[in-house]
Structure formats: C-alpha cells, structure tokens
Amino acid sequence: MRIDVITAFPPLFQGPLSESILKRAQEGRYAEIVVHDLRAYAHDKHRTLDDSPYGGGAGMILKPEPLFECIEKLQSERPYDKVILTTPAGKVYDQNMCKRLSMHDNLIIICGHYKGVDQRVIDALVTMEISIGDYVLTGGELAAAVIIDSVVRLIPGVIGDGESLLTDSFMEGELDCPYYTRPPEFRGMPVPEDLLSGDHKRVNAWRSKAARKLTRDRRPDLMAGQEDEPAHEKKKRK
Ligand code: ADE
C-alpha cells in the first residue's frame, strides 16, 4: 500500500513514522508513506498557504491552488482509491472504516489545518472526510497519523503474529479481554487461575467471559444487535 500525506507541517510525521511497527512496515515494503510539503506547491513570494474567509470571521482557510496542484500531480502519476481529508466534520473513524481502508492500494490523506479548507477542494477532489473523534485538534496531522498507524498495522505481514490482530478490540464487535504476564502473583494480586491452567478451553472460556463483561460494562453500545455467541468462541471454528 502507498499513502501520500499532504501537509503544511511535514516534521509532525517524523516521530510517528520512524519508530516501531510503522518503521518496520516501511522497511519491509509493506507500506510506502510519502509526506508532501504543501508549501512546495505555493508559488507566491511568501509561499502562502492560507487566507481569510470570504464573509469575514476568525481563522484562516487553506487556499485551493496548492492543494489542487499537489493532488492533480499525484493523480497523474497513479490512480488513487481514496482522497481523504481529516476534519472534525468527517465521518467518525472506527475499526470498520480502518479495515476497509487497509484493503486499498493507494490513498491520499490531506491534513486539514487552520480554520478549514476551501470548500472547492472538498467538492472537486476529496472522496472521504474523516474525523477521529468529537473534539478539535490544532490540525489534521495527528488525525492522519492515527489513521496511518491503524491502517498499516492491518496490512497482512506487518504484524508478524496475525492471530494477535484477530483478538484486537473491535475486531469482533467487542473489547478485547484483560491480559496478564509473569509473575503469577505480584504484590498480593494473583493472575486468574483459569489463565494459569494450561487448558486452552478454560483459557478461552475465561477470555470470552471477561471480554463480554468488559464490553457490557464499558461499551454496551458495541453489543447492541449482536447475537449472544462470544467472540473468542466464534474464532475457534474458523
Ligand atoms: N482536525 C481537527 N480536529 C480533527 C478531528 N477530530 N479529526 C480529524 N481531523 C481533525
């Protein structure tokens, strides 16, 4: 998969893209992530990217010309499956959107900034607007980094232990269960006996029950409309 990110602040991506799984995914050629400096597409003396909104009001709006030029250049080089804009006005991001995005070959992500983006960019070029939650960030860069991180880790091969993905929270419509590691007792707090039993059936039964309880307690909205069968039991048959 190739992801082209268009931003007025490329350095914001240095950290997230250069560590851990995202770093390995790029080194292993599972993902090619190209960050484009929008300023390179502003041709006036001051390399202006934003301007005040017609009609007045506070805040600045990203101008259409640099974004059109950058996106049209990319689109002339390869076909893109989606042109995404990160914005609080977008569809609220979830694991299902993430799964679908991870199946594409080429994505563009435009990082919204300042007060917004000239609407003509959205009308003519953007095919998907995504919000990462009901709060306002200073810009779309962190939202884009969240989307990239969550999408890239789903590309087959990126996470060595594919099984681990299957038990992620949200993958089966519920939260993942709690986990413990050594030691079996720490400061008077024991690990649940079923997990120490070495009996896979007992372990799975404990996990299913714990995952369902956690989901019921914390996120009952996820359970609405679901059949009774718990996620860990469904998985066993696959
Ligand atoms: N830009 C500012 N806030 C945002 C949000 N919540 N999601 C995506 N992009 C944003």
mmCIF file of C-alpha atoms and ligand atoms in Angstrom:
data_model
loop_
_atom_site.group_PDB
_atom_site.id
_atom_site.type_symbol
_atom_site.label_atom_id
_atom_site.label_comp_id
_atom_site.label_asym_id
_atom_site.label_seq_id
_atom_site.Cartn_x
_atom_site.Cartn_y
_atom_site.Cartn_z
ATOM 1 C CA MET A 1 0.000 0.000 0.000
ATOM 2 C CA ARG A 2 1.099 3.548 -0.720
ATOM 3 C CA ILE A 3 -0.123 6.501 1.348
ATOM 4 C CA ASP A 4 0.583 10.074 0.246
ATOM 5 C CA VAL A 5 0.146 12.622 3.012
ATOM 6 C CA ILE A 6 -0.238 16.297 2.163
ATOM 7 C CA THR A 7 0.599 18.667 4.990
ATOM 8 C CA ALA A 8 1.803 22.169 5.782
ATOM 9 C CA PHE A 9 3.794 20.651 8.679
ATOM 10 C CA PRO A 10 5.823 17.635 7.475
ATOM 11 C CA PRO A 11 8.003 17.453 10.632
ATOM 12 C CA LEU A 12 4.945 16.404 12.641
ATOM 13 C CA PHE A 13 5.166 12.997 10.914
ATOM 14 C CA GLN A 14 8.825 12.329 11.680
ATOM 15 C CA GLY A 15 8.202 10.712 15.064
ATOM 16 C CA PRO A 16 5.174 8.530 14.307
ATOM 17 C CA LEU A 17 6.564 7.213 11.007
ATOM 18 C CA SER A 18 10.086 6.476 12.144
ATOM 19 C CA GLU A 19 9.559 4.142 15.096
ATOM 20 C CA SER A 20 8.341 0.655 15.868
ATOM 21 C CA ILE A 21 5.796 -1.060 13.620
ATOM 22 C CA LEU A 22 5.348 1.806 11.137
ATOM 23 C CA LYS A 23 9.108 1.935 10.659
ATOM 24 C CA ARG A 24 9.314 -1.825 10.089
ATOM 25 C CA ALA A 25 6.316 -1.775 7.729
ATOM 26 C CA GLN A 26 8.100 0.757 5.524
ATOM 27 C CA GLU A 27 11.451 -1.019 5.699
ATOM 28 C CA GLY A 28 9.730 -4.300 4.770
ATOM 29 C CA ARG A 29 7.981 -2.566 1.836
ATOM 30 C CA TYR A 30 4.510 -3.370 3.128
ATOM 31 C CA ALA A 31 3.751 0.337 3.180
ATOM 32 C CA GLU A 32 5.217 3.284 1.337
ATOM 33 C CA ILE A 33 4.348 6.508 3.122
ATOM 34 C CA VAL A 34 5.265 9.707 1.291
ATOM 35 C CA VAL A 35 4.876 13.030 3.073
ATOM 36 C CA HIS A 36 4.444 16.052 0.794
ATOM 37 C CA ASP A 37 5.169 19.585 1.970
ATOM 38 C CA LEU A 38 2.217 21.656 0.761
ATOM 39 C CA ARG A 39 4.416 24.750 0.788
ATOM 40 C CA ALA A 40 6.305 23.377 -2.224
ATOM 41 C CA TYR A 41 3.092 23.951 -4.206
ATOM 42 C CA ALA A 42 2.659 27.600 -3.193
ATOM 43 C CA HIS A 43 4.289 29.797 -5.794
ATOM 44 C CA ASP A 44 3.970 33.343 -4.494
ATOM 45 C CA LYS A 45 6.915 35.087 -2.864
ATOM 46 C CA HIS A 46 5.808 34.214 0.679
ATOM 47 C CA ARG A 47 4.665 30.689 -0.192
ATOM 48 C CA THR A 48 1.219 31.475 1.189
ATOM 49 C CA LEU A 49 -0.973 28.506 2.055
ATOM 50 C CA ASP A 50 -3.919 30.166 3.766
ATOM 51 C CA ASP A 51 -6.131 33.213 3.529
ATOM 52 C CA SER A 52 -9.020 34.786 5.438
ATOM 53 C CA PRO A 53 -12.534 33.528 4.754
ATOM 54 C CA TYR A 54 -14.884 35.425 2.435
ATOM 55 C CA GLY A 55 -17.614 36.991 4.540
ATOM 56 C CA GLY A 56 -15.220 37.571 7.424
ATOM 57 C CA GLY A 57 -14.738 35.805 10.710
ATOM 58 C CA ALA A 58 -11.873 34.414 12.714
ATOM 59 C CA GLY A 59 -9.395 31.824 11.465
ATOM 60 C CA MET A 60 -7.659 31.114 8.196
ATOM 61 C CA ILE A 61 -8.641 28.817 5.332
ATOM 62 C CA LEU A 62 -6.268 26.627 3.297
ATOM 63 C CA LYS A 63 -6.208 28.044 -0.235
ATOM 64 C CA PRO A 64 -7.319 25.850 -3.132
ATOM 65 C CA GLU A 65 -4.412 26.347 -5.582
ATOM 66 C CA PRO A 66 -1.591 24.476 -3.760
ATOM 67 C CA LEU A 67 -3.873 21.562 -2.852
ATOM 68 C CA PHE A 68 -5.260 21.235 -6.391
ATOM 69 C CA GLU A 69 -1.769 21.321 -7.862
ATOM 70 C CA CYS A 70 -0.374 18.741 -5.457
ATOM 71 C CA ILE A 71 -3.311 16.317 -5.729
ATOM 72 C CA GLU A 72 -3.565 16.603 -9.513
ATOM 73 C CA LYS A 73 0.159 15.899 -9.819
ATOM 74 C CA LEU A 74 -0.195 12.759 -7.684
ATOM 75 C CA GLN A 75 -3.297 11.624 -9.584
ATOM 76 C CA SER A 76 -1.452 11.994 -12.880
ATOM 77 C CA GLU A 77 1.156 9.520 -11.587
ATOM 78 C CA ARG A 78 -1.135 6.706 -10.361
ATOM 79 C CA PRO A 79 -4.808 6.065 -9.639
ATOM 80 C CA TYR A 80 -5.897 6.659 -6.043
ATOM 81 C CA ASP A 81 -8.627 4.697 -4.306
ATOM 82 C CA LYS A 82 -9.489 7.470 -1.852
ATOM 83 C CA VAL A 83 -8.671 11.122 -1.311
ATOM 84 C CA ILE A 84 -9.200 11.617 2.406
ATOM 85 C CA LEU A 85 -9.475 14.892 4.314
ATOM 86 C CA THR A 86 -9.013 14.874 8.091
ATOM 87 C CA THR A 87 -11.621 17.198 9.592
ATOM 88 C CA PRO A 88 -13.875 17.322 12.654
ATOM 89 C CA ALA A 89 -16.782 17.454 10.168
ATOM 90 C CA GLY A 90 -15.943 13.988 8.805
ATOM 91 C CA LYS A 91 -17.409 10.567 9.490
ATOM 92 C CA VAL A 92 -16.225 9.396 12.894
ATOM 93 C CA TYR A 93 -13.430 6.872 12.409
ATOM 94 C CA ASP A 94 -13.815 3.307 13.648
ATOM 95 C CA GLN A 95 -12.256 -0.122 13.154
ATOM 96 C CA ASN A 96 -14.597 -0.990 10.282
ATOM 97 C CA MET A 97 -13.501 2.066 8.277
ATOM 98 C CA CYS A 98 -9.927 1.168 9.179
ATOM 99 C CA LYS A 99 -10.330 -2.416 7.892
ATOM 100 C CA ARG A 100 -11.769 -1.170 4.599
ATOM 101 C CA LEU A 101 -9.012 1.398 4.107
ATOM 102 C CA SER A 102 -6.349 -1.256 4.734
ATOM 103 C CA MET A 103 -7.551 -3.153 1.627
ATOM 104 C CA HIS A 104 -6.724 -0.301 -0.760
ATOM 105 C CA ASP A 105 -3.529 0.175 -2.781
ATOM 106 C CA ASN A 106 -3.189 3.958 -2.931
ATOM 107 C CA LEU A 107 -4.526 6.598 -0.549
ATOM 108 C CA ILE A 108 -4.084 10.347 -0.319
ATOM 109 C CA ILE A 109 -4.588 11.978 3.066
ATOM 110 C CA ILE A 110 -4.919 15.772 3.157
ATOM 111 C CA CYS A 111 -4.283 17.222 6.591
ATOM 112 C CA GLY A 112 -6.805 19.963 7.202
ATOM 113 C CA HIS A 113 -5.411 22.929 9.064
ATOM 114 C CA TYR A 114 -6.185 26.366 10.372
ATOM 115 C CA LYS A 115 -9.923 27.015 10.340
ATOM 116 C CA GLY A 116 -10.566 24.728 7.405
ATOM 117 C CA VAL A 117 -10.035 24.014 3.724
ATOM 118 C CA ASP A 118 -11.590 25.893 0.815
ATOM 119 C CA GLN A 119 -14.835 24.022 0.078
ATOM 120 C CA ARG A 120 -13.967 23.688 -3.626
ATOM 121 C CA VAL A 121 -11.138 21.298 -2.707
ATOM 122 C CA ILE A 122 -13.657 19.133 -0.879
ATOM 123 C CA ASP A 123 -16.263 19.332 -3.647
ATOM 124 C CA ALA A 124 -13.869 18.588 -6.513
ATOM 125 C CA LEU A 125 -11.182 16.310 -5.075
ATOM 126 C CA VAL A 126 -11.977 14.814 -1.673
ATOM 127 C CA THR A 127 -13.810 11.479 -1.673
ATOM 128 C CA MET A 128 -13.872 10.817 2.072
ATOM 129 C CA GLU A 129 -13.849 13.097 5.135
ATOM 130 C CA ILE A 130 -12.724 11.507 8.396
ATOM 131 C CA SER A 131 -12.883 12.753 11.986
ATOM 132 C CA ILE A 132 -11.021 10.794 14.639
ATOM 133 C CA GLY A 133 -13.449 11.885 17.354
ATOM 134 C CA ASP A 134 -15.686 14.618 18.653
ATOM 135 C CA TYR A 135 -13.002 17.059 19.745
ATOM 136 C CA VAL A 136 -10.949 19.630 17.863
ATOM 137 C CA LEU A 137 -7.221 19.251 17.193
ATOM 138 C CA THR A 138 -4.978 22.125 16.156
ATOM 139 C CA GLY A 139 -4.649 20.432 12.778
ATOM 140 C CA GLY A 140 -5.312 17.242 10.872
ATOM 141 C CA GLU A 141 -1.749 15.876 11.140
ATOM 142 C CA LEU A 142 -2.261 13.908 14.335
ATOM 143 C CA ALA A 143 -5.542 12.574 12.944
ATOM 144 C CA ALA A 144 -3.726 11.472 9.776
ATOM 145 C CA ALA A 145 -1.039 9.778 11.883
ATOM 146 C CA VAL A 146 -3.747 7.902 13.793
ATOM 147 C CA ILE A 147 -5.349 6.742 10.544
ATOM 148 C CA ILE A 148 -1.999 5.670 9.046
ATOM 149 C CA ASP A 149 -0.985 3.772 12.179
ATOM 150 C CA SER A 150 -4.282 1.927 12.479
ATOM 151 C CA VAL A 151 -4.451 1.070 8.747
ATOM 152 C CA VAL A 152 -0.846 -0.013 8.240
ATOM 153 C CA ARG A 153 -0.867 -2.462 11.158
ATOM 154 C CA LEU A 154 -3.711 -4.340 9.403
ATOM 155 C CA ILE A 155 -1.756 -4.930 6.180
ATOM 156 C CA PRO A 156 -1.041 -8.678 6.067
ATOM 157 C CA GLY A 157 2.523 -9.370 7.198
ATOM 158 C CA VAL A 158 3.058 -6.099 9.083
ATOM 159 C CA ILE A 159 2.311 -7.643 12.451
ATOM 160 C CA GLY A 160 4.115 -10.975 12.495
ATOM 161 C CA ASP A 161 1.585 -12.683 14.732
ATOM 162 C CA GLY A 162 -1.579 -12.352 12.622
ATOM 163 C CA GLU A 163 -3.561 -14.130 15.346
ATOM 164 C CA SER A 164 -2.957 -11.144 17.585
ATOM 165 C CA LEU A 165 -4.953 -8.944 15.172
ATOM 166 C CA LEU A 166 -7.952 -11.249 15.370
ATOM 167 C CA THR A 167 -8.286 -10.672 19.096
ATOM 168 C CA ASP A 168 -7.915 -6.862 18.902
ATOM 169 C CA SER A 169 -10.620 -4.824 20.498
ATOM 170 C CA PHE A 170 -13.436 -4.051 18.000
ATOM 171 C CA MET A 171 -12.399 -6.806 15.546
ATOM 172 C CA GLU A 172 -15.330 -8.949 16.655
ATOM 173 C CA GLY A 173 -17.551 -6.104 17.758
ATOM 174 C CA GLU A 174 -16.393 -6.173 21.344
ATOM 175 C CA LEU A 175 -13.491 -5.062 23.515
ATOM 176 C CA ASP A 176 -10.528 -7.376 23.995
ATOM 177 C CA CYS A 177 -10.192 -9.154 27.349
ATOM 178 C CA PRO A 178 -7.676 -8.171 30.065
ATOM 179 C CA TYR A 179 -4.217 -9.788 29.869
ATOM 180 C CA TYR A 180 -1.588 -10.801 32.441
ATOM 181 C CA THR A 181 2.036 -11.847 32.179
ATOM 182 C CA ARG A 182 4.603 -13.185 34.658
ATOM 183 C CA PRO A 183 4.856 -13.242 37.651
ATOM 184 C CA PRO A 184 1.773 -15.306 38.649
ATOM 185 C CA GLU A 185 1.389 -13.200 41.795
ATOM 186 C CA PHE A 186 2.501 -9.587 42.185
ATOM 187 C CA ARG A 187 2.106 -7.580 45.386
ATOM 188 C CA GLY A 188 -0.645 -9.856 46.581
ATOM 189 C CA MET A 189 -2.508 -9.669 43.238
ATOM 190 C CA PRO A 190 -2.842 -13.133 41.670
ATOM 191 C CA VAL A 191 -3.365 -13.942 37.978
ATOM 192 C CA PRO A 192 -6.800 -15.589 37.473
ATOM 193 C CA GLU A 193 -6.423 -19.356 37.927
ATOM 194 C CA ASP A 194 -8.033 -20.271 34.580
ATOM 195 C CA LEU A 195 -5.234 -18.455 32.739
ATOM 196 C CA LEU A 196 -2.562 -20.474 34.566
ATOM 197 C CA SER A 197 -4.310 -23.802 33.939
ATOM 198 C CA GLY A 198 -2.632 -24.602 30.609
ATOM 199 C CA ASP A 199 -6.087 -25.769 29.435
ATOM 200 C CA HIS A 200 -6.973 -23.874 26.220
ATOM 201 C CA LYS A 201 -10.684 -24.462 26.671
ATOM 202 C CA ARG A 202 -10.609 -22.947 30.145
ATOM 203 C CA VAL A 203 -8.445 -20.059 28.957
ATOM 204 C CA ASN A 204 -10.782 -19.312 26.022
ATOM 205 C CA ALA A 205 -13.857 -19.539 28.205
ATOM 206 C CA TRP A 206 -12.316 -17.096 30.712
ATOM 207 C CA ARG A 207 -11.339 -14.710 27.936
ATOM 208 C CA SER A 208 -14.758 -14.781 26.276
ATOM 209 C CA LYS A 209 -16.490 -14.099 29.548
ATOM 210 C CA ALA A 210 -14.069 -11.334 30.531
ATOM 211 C CA ALA A 211 -14.299 -9.673 27.099
ATOM 212 C CA ARG A 212 -18.082 -9.735 27.223
ATOM 213 C CA LYS A 213 -18.187 -8.356 30.760
ATOM 214 C CA LEU A 214 -15.769 -5.538 29.858
ATOM 215 C CA THR A 215 -17.808 -4.680 26.761
ATOM 216 C CA ARG A 216 -21.089 -4.783 28.667
ATOM 217 C CA ASP A 217 -19.691 -2.572 31.456
ATOM 218 C CA ARG A 218 -17.798 -0.065 29.336
ATOM 219 C CA ARG A 219 -19.270 -0.098 25.839
ATOM 220 C CA PRO A 220 -22.790 -1.542 25.850
ATOM 221 C CA ASP A 221 -23.318 0.342 22.555
ATOM 222 C CA LEU A 222 -21.000 -2.173 20.858
ATOM 223 C CA MET A 223 -23.218 -5.086 21.905
ATOM 224 C CA ALA A 224 -26.472 -3.746 20.512
ATOM 225 C CA GLY A 225 -27.840 -6.098 17.863
ATOM 226 C CA GLN A 226 -25.205 -8.769 18.428
ATOM 227 C CA GLU A 227 -26.000 -12.435 18.826
ATOM 228 C CA ASP A 228 -25.127 -13.996 22.163
ATOM 229 C CA GLU A 229 -22.178 -16.013 20.922
ATOM 230 C CA PRO A 230 -18.970 -14.605 22.375
ATOM 231 C CA ALA A 231 -16.113 -13.557 20.108
ATOM 232 C CA HIS A 232 -13.473 -15.998 21.331
ATOM 233 C CA GLU A 233 -15.789 -18.960 20.679
ATOM 234 C CA LYS A 234 -16.640 -17.773 17.177
ATOM 235 C CA LYS A 235 -12.949 -17.578 16.406
ATOM 236 C CA LYS A 236 -12.245 -21.157 17.352
ATOM 237 C CA ARG A 237 -14.320 -22.519 14.480
ATOM 238 C CA LYS A 238 -12.503 -20.538 11.778
HETATM 239 N N1 ADE B 1 -8.808 18.237 12.652
HETATM 240 C C1 ADE B 1 -9.126 18.892 13.794
HETATM 241 N N2 ADE B 1 -9.806 18.098 14.619
HETATM 242 C C2 ADE B 1 -9.932 16.890 13.998
HETATM 243 C C3 ADE B 1 -10.543 15.656 14.338
HETATM 244 N N3 ADE B 1 -11.172 15.477 15.488
HETATM 245 N N4 ADE B 1 -10.465 14.643 13.457
HETATM 246 C C4 ADE B 1 -9.848 14.815 12.274
HETATM 247 N N5 ADE B 1 -9.262 15.958 11.895
HETATM 248 C C5 ADE B 1 -9.302 16.988 12.744
#
